[in-house]
Coordinates of N, CA and C in Angstrom, one line a residue:
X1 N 99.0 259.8 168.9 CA 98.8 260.8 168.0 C 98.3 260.3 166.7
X2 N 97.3 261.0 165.9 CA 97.3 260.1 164.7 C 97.8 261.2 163.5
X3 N 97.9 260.4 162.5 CA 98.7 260.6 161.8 C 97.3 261.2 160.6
X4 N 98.4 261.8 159.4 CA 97.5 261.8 158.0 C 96.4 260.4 157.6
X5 N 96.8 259.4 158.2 CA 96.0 258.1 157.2 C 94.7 258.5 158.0
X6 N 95.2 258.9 159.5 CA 93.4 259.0 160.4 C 92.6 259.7 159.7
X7 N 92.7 260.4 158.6 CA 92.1 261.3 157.9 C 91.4 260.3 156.2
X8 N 92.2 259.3 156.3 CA 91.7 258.6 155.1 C 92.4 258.8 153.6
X9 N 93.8 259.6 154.0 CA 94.4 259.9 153.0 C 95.3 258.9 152.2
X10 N 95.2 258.9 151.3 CA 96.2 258.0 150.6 C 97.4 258.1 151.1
X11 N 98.1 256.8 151.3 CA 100.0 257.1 151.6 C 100.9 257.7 150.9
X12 N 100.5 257.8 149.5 CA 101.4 258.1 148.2 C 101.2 260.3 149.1
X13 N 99.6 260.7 149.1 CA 99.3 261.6 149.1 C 99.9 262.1 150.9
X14 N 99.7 261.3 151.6 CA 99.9 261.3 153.0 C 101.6 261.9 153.4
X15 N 102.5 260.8 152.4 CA 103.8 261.0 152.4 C 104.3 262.6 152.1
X16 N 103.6 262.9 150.8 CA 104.0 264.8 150.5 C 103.4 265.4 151.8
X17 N 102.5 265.2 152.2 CA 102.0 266.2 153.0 C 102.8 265.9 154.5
X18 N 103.0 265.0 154.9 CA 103.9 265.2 155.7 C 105.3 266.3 155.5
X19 N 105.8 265.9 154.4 CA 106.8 266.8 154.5 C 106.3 268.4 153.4
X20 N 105.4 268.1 153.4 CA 104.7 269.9 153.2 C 105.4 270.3 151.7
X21 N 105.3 269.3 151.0 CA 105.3 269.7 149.6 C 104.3 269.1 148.7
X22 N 104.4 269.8 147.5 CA 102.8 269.4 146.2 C 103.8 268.1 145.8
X23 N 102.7 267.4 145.9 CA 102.8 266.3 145.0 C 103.2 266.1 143.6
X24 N 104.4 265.3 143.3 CA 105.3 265.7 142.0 C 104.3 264.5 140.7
X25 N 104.7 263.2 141.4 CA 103.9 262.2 140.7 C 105.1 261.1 139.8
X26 N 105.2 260.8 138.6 CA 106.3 260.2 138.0 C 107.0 261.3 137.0
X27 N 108.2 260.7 136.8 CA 108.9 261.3 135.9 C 109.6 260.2 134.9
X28 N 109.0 261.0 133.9 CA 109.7 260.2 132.9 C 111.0 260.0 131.8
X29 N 111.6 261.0 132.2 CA 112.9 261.6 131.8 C 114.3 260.7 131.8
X30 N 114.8 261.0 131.7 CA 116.4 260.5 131.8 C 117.0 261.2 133.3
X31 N 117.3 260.2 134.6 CA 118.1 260.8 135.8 C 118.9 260.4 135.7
X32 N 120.1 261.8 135.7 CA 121.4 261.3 135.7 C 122.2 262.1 136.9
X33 N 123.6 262.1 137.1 CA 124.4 262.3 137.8 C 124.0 263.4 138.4
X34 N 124.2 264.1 139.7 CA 123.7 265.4 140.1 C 122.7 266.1 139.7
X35 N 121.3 264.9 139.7 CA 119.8 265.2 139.0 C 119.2 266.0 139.9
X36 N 118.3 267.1 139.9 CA 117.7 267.8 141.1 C 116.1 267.6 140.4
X37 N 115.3 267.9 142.0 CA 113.8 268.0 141.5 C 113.3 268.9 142.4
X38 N 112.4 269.5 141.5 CA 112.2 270.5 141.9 C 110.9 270.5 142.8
X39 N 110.3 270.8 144.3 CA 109.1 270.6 144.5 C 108.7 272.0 145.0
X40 N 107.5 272.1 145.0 CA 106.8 273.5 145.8 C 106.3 273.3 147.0
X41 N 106.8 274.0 147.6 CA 106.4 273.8 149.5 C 104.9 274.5 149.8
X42 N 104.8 273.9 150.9 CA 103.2 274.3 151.8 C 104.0 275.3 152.6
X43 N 102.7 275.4 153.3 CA 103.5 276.8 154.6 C 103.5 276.0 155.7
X44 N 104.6 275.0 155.8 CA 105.1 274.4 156.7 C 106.1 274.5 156.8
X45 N 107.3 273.9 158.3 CA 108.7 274.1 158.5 C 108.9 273.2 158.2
X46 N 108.7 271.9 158.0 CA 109.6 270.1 157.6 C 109.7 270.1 156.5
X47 N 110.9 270.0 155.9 CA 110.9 269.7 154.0 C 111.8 268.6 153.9
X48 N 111.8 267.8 153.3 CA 112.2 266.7 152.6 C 113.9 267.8 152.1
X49 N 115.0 266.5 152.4 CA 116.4 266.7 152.0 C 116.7 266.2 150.9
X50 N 115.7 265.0 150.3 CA 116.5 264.1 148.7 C 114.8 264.0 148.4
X51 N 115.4 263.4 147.1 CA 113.7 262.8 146.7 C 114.4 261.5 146.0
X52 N 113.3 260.3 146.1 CA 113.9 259.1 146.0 C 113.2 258.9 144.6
X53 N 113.7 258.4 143.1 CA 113.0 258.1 141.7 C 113.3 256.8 141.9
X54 N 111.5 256.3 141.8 CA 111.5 254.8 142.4 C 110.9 253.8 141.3
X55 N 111.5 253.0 141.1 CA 110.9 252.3 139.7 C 110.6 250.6 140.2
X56 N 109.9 250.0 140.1 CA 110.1 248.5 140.3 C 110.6 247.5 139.7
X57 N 111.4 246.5 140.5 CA 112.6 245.8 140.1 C 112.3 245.0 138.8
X58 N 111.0 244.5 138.5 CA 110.7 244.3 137.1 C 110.0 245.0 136.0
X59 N 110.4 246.3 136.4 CA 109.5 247.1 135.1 C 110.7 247.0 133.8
X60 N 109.6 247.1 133.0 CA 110.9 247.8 131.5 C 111.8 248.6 131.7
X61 N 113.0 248.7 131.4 CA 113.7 249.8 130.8 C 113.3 251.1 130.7
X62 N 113.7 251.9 131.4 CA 113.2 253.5 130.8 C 112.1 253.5 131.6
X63 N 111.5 252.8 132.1 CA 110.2 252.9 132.9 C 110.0 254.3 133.9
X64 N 108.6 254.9 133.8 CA 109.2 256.3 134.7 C 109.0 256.0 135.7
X65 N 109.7 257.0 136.6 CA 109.8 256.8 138.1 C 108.9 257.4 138.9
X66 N 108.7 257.2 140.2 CA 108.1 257.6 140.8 C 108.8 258.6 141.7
X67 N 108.3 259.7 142.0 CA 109.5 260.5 143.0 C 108.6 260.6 144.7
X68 N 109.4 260.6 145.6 CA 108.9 260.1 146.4 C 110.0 260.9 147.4
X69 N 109.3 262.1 148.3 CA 110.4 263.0 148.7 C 110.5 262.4 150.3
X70 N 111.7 262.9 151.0 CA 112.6 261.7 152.3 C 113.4 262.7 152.5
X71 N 113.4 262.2 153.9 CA 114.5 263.0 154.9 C 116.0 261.8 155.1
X72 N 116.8 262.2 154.3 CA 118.2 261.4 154.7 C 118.1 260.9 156.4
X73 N 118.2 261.7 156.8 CA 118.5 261.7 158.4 C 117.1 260.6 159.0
X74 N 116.0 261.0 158.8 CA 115.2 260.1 159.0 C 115.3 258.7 158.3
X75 N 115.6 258.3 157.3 CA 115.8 257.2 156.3 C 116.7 256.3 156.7
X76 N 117.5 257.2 157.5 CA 118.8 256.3 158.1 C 118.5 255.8 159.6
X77 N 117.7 256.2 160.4 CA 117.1 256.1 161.9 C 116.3 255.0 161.2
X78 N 115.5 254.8 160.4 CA 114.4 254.0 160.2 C 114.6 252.4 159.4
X79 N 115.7 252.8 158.2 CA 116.1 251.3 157.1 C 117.4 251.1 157.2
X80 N 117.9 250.2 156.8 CA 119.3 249.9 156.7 C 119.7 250.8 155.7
X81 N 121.1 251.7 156.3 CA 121.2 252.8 155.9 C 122.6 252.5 154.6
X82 N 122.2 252.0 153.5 CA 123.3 251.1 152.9 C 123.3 252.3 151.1
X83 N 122.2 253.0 151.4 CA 121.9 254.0 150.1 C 123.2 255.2 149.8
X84 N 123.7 254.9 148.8 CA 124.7 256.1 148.5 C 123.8 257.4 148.3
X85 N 123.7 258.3 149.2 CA 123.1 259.4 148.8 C 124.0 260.6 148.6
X86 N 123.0 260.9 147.2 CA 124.0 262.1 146.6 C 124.6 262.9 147.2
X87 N 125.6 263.6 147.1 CA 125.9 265.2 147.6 C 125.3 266.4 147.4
X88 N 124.7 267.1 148.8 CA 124.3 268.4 148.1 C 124.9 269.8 149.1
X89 N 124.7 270.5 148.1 CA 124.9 271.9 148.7 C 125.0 272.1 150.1
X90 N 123.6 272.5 150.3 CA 123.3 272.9 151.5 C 121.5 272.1 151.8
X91 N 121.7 271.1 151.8 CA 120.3 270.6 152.2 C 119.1 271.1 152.8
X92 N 117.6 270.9 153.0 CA 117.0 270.8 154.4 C 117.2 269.9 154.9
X93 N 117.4 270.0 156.5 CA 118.0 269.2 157.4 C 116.4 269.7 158.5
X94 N 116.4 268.1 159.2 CA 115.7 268.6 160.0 C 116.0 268.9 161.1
X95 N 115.5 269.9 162.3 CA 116.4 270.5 163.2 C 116.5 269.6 164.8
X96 N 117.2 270.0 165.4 CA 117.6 269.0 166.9 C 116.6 268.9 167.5
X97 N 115.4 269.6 167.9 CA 114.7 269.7 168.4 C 113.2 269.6 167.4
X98 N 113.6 268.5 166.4 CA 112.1 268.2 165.7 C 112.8 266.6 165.9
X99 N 113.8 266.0 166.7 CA 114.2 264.4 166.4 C 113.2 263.8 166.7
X100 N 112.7 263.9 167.4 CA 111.5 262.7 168.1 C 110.1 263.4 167.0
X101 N 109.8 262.5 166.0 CA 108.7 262.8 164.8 C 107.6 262.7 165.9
X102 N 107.4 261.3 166.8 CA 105.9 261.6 167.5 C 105.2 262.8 168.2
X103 N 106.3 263.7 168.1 CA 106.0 264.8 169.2 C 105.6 265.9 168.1
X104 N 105.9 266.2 166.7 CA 105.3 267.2 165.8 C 103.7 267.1 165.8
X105 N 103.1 267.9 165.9 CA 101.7 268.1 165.4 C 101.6 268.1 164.3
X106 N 100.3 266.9 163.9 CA 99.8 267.3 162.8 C 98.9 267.6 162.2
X107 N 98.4 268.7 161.3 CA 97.9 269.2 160.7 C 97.7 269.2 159.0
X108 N 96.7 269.5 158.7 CA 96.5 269.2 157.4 C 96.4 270.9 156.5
X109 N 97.8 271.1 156.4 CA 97.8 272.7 156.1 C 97.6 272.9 154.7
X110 N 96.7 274.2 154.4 CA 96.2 274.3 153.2 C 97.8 275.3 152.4
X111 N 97.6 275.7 151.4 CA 98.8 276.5 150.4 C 98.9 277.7 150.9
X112 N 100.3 278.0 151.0 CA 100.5 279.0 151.7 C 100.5 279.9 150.6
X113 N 100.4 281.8 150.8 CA 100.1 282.6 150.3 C 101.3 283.0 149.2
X114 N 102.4 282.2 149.2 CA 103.8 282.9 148.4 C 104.3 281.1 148.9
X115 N 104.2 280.4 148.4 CA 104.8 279.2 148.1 C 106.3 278.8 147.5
X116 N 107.1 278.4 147.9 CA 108.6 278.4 147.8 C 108.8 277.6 146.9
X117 N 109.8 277.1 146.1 CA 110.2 275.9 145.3 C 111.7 275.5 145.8
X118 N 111.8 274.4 146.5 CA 113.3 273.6 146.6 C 113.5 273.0 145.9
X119 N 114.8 272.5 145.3 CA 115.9 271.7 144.6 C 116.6 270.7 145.4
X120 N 115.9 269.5 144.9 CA 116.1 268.3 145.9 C 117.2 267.7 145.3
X121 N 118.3 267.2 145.6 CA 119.1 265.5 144.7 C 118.2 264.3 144.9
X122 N 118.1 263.7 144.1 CA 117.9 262.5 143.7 C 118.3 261.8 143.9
X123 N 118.0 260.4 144.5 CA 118.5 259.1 144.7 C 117.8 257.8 143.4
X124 N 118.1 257.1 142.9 CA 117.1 256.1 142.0 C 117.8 254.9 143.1
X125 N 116.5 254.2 143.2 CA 116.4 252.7 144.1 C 115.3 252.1 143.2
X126 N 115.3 250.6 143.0 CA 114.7 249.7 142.3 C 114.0 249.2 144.0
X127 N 112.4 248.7 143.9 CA 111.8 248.1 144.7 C 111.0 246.6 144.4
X128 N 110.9 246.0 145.5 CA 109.6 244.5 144.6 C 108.9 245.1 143.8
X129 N 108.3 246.2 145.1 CA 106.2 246.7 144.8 C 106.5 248.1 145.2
X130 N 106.2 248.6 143.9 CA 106.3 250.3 143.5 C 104.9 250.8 144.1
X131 N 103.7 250.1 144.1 CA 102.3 250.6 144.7 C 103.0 251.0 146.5
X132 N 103.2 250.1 146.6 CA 103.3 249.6 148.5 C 104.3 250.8 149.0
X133 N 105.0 251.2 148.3 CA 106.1 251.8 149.3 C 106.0 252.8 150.1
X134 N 104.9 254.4 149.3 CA 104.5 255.4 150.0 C 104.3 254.3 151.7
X135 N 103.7 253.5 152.0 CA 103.2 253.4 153.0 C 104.4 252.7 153.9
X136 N 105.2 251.8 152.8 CA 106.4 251.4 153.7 C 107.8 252.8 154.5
X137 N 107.6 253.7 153.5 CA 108.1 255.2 153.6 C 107.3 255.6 155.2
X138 N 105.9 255.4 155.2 CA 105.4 256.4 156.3 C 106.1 256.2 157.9
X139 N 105.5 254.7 157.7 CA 106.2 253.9 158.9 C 107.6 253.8 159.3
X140 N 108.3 253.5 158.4 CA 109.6 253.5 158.2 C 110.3 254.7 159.0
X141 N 109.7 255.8 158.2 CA 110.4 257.2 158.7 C 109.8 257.8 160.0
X142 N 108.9 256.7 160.0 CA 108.8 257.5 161.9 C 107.4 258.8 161.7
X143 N 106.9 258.7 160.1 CA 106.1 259.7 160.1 C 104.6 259.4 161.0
X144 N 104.4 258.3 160.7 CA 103.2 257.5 160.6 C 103.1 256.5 162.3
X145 N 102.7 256.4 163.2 CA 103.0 255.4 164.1 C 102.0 254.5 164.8
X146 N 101.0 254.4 164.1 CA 99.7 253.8 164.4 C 99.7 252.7 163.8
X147 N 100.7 251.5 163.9 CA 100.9 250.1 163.7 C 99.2 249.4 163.5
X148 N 98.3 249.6 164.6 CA 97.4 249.0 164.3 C 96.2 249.6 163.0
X149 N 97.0 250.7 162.6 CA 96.0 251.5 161.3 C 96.7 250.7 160.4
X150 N 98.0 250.1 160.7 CA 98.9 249.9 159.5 C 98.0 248.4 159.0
X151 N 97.8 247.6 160.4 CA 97.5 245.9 159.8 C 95.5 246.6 158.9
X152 N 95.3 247.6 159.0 CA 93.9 247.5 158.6 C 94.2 247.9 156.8
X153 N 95.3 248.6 157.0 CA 95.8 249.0 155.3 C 96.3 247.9 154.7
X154 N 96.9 246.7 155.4 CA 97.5 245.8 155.1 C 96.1 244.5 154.7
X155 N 95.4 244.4 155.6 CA 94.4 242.8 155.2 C 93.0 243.4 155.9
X156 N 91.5 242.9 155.4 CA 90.7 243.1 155.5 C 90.1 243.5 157.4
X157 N 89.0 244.5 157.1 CA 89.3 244.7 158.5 C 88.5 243.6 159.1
X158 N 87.8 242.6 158.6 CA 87.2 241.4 159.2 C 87.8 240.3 159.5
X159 N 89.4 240.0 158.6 CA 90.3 239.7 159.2 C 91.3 239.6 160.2
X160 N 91.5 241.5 160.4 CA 91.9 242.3 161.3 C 91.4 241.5 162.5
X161 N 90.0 241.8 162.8 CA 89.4 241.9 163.7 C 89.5 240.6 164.7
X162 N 89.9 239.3 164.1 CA 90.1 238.0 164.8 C 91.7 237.9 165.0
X163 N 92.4 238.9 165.2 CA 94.0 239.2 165.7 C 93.8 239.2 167.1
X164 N 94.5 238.0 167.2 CA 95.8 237.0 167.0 C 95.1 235.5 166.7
X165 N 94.4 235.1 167.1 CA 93.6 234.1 166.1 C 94.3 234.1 164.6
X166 N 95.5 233.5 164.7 CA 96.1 233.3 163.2 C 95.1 232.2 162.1
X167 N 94.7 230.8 162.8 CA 93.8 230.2 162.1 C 92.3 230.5 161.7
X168 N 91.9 231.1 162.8 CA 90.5 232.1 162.5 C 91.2 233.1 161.6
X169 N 91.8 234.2 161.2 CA 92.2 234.4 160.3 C 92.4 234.3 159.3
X170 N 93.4 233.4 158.5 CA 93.5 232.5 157.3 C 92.2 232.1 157.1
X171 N 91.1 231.5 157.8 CA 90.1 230.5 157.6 C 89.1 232.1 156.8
X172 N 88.8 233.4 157.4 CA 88.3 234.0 156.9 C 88.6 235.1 155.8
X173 N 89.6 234.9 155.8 CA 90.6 235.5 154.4 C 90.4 234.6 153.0
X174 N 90.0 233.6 153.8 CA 90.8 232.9 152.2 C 88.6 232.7 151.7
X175 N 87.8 232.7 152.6 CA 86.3 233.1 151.7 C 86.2 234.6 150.8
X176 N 87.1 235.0 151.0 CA 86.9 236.4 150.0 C 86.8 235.7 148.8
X177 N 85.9 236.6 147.8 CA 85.4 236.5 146.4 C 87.2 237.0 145.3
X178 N 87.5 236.3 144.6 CA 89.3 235.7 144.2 C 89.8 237.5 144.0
X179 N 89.1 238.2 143.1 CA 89.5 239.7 142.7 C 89.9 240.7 144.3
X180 N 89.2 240.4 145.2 CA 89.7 240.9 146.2 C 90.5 240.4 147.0
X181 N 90.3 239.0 147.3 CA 91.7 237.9 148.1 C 93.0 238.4 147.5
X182 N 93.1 238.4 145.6 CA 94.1 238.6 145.2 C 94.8 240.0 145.1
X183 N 94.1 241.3 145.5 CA 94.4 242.5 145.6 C 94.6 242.5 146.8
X184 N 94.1 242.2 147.8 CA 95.1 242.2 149.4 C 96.8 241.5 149.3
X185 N 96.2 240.7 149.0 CA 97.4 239.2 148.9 C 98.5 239.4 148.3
X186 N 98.6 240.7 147.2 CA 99.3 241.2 146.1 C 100.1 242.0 146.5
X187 N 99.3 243.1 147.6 CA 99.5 244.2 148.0 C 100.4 243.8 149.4
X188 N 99.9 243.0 150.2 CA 100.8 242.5 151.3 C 101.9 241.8 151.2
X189 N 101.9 241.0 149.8 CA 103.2 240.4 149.4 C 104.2 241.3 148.5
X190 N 103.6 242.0 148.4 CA 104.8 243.2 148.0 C 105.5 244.6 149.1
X191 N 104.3 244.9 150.2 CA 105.1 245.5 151.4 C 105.9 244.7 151.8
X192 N 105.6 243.0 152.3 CA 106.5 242.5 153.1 C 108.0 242.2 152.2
X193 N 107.8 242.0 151.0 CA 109.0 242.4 149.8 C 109.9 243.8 150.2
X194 N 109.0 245.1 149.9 CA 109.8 245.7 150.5 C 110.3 246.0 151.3
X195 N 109.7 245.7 152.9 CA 110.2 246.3 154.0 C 111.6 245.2 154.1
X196 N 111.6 243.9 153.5 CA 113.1 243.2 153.6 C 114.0 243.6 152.8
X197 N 113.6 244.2 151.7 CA 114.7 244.8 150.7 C 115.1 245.7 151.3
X198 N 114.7 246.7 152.1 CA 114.9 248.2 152.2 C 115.7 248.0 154.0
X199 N 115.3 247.0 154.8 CA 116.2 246.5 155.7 C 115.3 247.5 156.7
X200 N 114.1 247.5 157.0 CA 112.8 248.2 158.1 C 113.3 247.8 159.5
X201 N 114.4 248.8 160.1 CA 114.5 248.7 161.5 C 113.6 248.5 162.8
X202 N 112.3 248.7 162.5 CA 111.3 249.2 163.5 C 110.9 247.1 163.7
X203 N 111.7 246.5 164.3 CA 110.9 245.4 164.8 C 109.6 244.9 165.1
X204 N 108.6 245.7 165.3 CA 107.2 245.7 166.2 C 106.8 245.7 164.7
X205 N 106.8 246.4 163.4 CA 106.4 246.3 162.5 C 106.5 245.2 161.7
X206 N 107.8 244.7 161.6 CA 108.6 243.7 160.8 C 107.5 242.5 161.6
X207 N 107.7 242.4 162.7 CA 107.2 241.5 163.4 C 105.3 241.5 163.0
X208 N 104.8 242.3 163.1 CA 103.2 242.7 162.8 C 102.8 241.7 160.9
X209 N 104.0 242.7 160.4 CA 103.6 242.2 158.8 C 104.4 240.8 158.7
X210 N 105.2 240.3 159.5 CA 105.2 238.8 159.0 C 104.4 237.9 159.4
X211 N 103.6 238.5 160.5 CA 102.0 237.9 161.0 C 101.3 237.4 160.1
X212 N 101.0 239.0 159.9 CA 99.7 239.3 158.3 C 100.2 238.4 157.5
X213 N 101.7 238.3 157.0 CA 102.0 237.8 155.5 C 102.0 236.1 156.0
X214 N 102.2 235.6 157.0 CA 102.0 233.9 157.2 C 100.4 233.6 157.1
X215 N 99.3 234.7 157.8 CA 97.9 234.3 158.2 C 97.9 234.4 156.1
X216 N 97.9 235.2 155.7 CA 97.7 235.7 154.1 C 97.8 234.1 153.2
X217 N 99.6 233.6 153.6 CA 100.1 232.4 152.8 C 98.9 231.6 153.2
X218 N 98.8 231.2 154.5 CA 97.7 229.7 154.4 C 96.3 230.1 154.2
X219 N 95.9 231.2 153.8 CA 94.9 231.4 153.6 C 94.4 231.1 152.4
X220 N 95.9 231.5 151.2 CA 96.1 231.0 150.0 C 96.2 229.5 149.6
X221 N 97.0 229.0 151.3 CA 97.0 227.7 150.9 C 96.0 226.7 150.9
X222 N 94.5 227.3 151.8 CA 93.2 227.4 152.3 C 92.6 227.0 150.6
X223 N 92.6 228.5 150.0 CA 91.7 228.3 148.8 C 92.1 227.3 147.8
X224 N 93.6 227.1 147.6 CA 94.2 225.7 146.8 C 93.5 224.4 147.4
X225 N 93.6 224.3 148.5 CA 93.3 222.6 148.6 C 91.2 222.7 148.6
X226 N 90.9 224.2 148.9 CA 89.1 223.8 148.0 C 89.0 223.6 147.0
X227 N 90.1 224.3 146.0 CA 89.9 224.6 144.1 C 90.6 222.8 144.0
X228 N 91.5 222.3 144.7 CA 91.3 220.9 144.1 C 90.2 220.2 144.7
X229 N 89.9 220.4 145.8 CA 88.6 219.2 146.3 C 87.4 219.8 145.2
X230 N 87.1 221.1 144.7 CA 85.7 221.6 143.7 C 86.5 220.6 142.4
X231 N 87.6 220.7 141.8 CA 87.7 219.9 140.8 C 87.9 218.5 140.9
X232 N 87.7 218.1 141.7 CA 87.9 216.3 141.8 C 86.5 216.2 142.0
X233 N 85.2 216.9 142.7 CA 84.0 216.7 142.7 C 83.2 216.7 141.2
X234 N 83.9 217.1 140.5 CA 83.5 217.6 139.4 C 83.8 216.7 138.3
X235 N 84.5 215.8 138.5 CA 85.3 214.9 136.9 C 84.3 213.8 137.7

């Protein structure tokens, strides 16, 4: 089944639409004790039960967050389920017969004619890499299950393309021109940051990105030992 990304959507964008609400964005406020957010639903049945305010583990103080809406119940099937999640009222819950996510259809539904507003609780969690997570979220929760779309979001698809050839790999990763080597390299070293912080049950994944993230390191280690052989040619 493919998911939102088959469409070319962004994860950050991919993640709301899965659970059929407008996209909130950051918040810059003060979240405190019994904080709610508020989102506007699509004309879908799946809604998100918390929304997570996500900041990275070295931003400033005060830094705004990012809100990023989750299903408890799914969150716990997917990461190490170690997050004190708030108390609420009366949640959305997803129902017995939506457990298995591969089996929902999906669709890319436009605004429905009388659009609802829920009151979510909040969770705040500090991450490595605040860019990466919508996508670590997709997989994670079971939304997303196209592993092999995941390694093409993760490292070049010309790299992709020589899997499992880990040294053909590295060897053609590391000729990227530096502004692009270093935006893959950045990007993959901070999912595989997250998916260890956040404790990513799905093995097949864990296993896939520690692939990518070894071909990645020697590929880095590739371009260091050229940049000393170009500078010793050079004195």
């Amino acid at each position: 089944m493919s998911g939102f990304l088959a469409y070319n959507i962004e994860p950050l964008d991919a993640l709301y639409r899965h659970f059929n609400v407008v996209k909130a964005g950051y918040h810059a406020g003060p979240i405190e004790d019994r904080f709610v957010m508020t989102l506007t639903t699509l004309n879908a049945s799946r809604y998100p039960s918390h929304c997570l305010a996500v900041t990275q583990s070295n931003a400033p103080p005060n830094s705004p967050a990012l809100m990023l809406p989750v299903c408890k119940d799914l969150y716990k099937r997917g990461f190490n389920p170690n997050l004190h999640w708030p108390k609420e009222d009366d949640p959305p819950e997803i129902s017995d017969d939506t457990e298995e996510t591969s089996d929902l259809p999906v669709t890319i539904p436009p605004l429905s004619e009388g659009p609802v507003k829920i009151s979510l609780p909040v969770h705040t969690i500090s991450v490595p890499h605040l860019v990466s997570l919508p996508l670590v979220l997709l997989f994670g929760l079971g939304l997303e299950t196209d592993v092999e779309r995941l390694a093409y979001r993760l490292l070049p698809s010309s790299v992709v393309a020589e899997f499992p050839a880990a040294p053909a790999m590295a060897e053609i990763f590391a000729r990227f021109p530096e502004q692009q080597f270093e935006r893959h390299y950045l990007n993959l070293k901070g999912f595989w940051g997250n998916i260890l912080s956040l404790g990513l049950k799905d093995q097949r994944i864990v296993e896939m990105v520690s692939k990518a993230w070894n071909v990645a390191s020697e590929a880095r280690r590739i371009r260091q030992r050229q940049q000393g052989v170009s500078t010793q040619q050079r004195r």
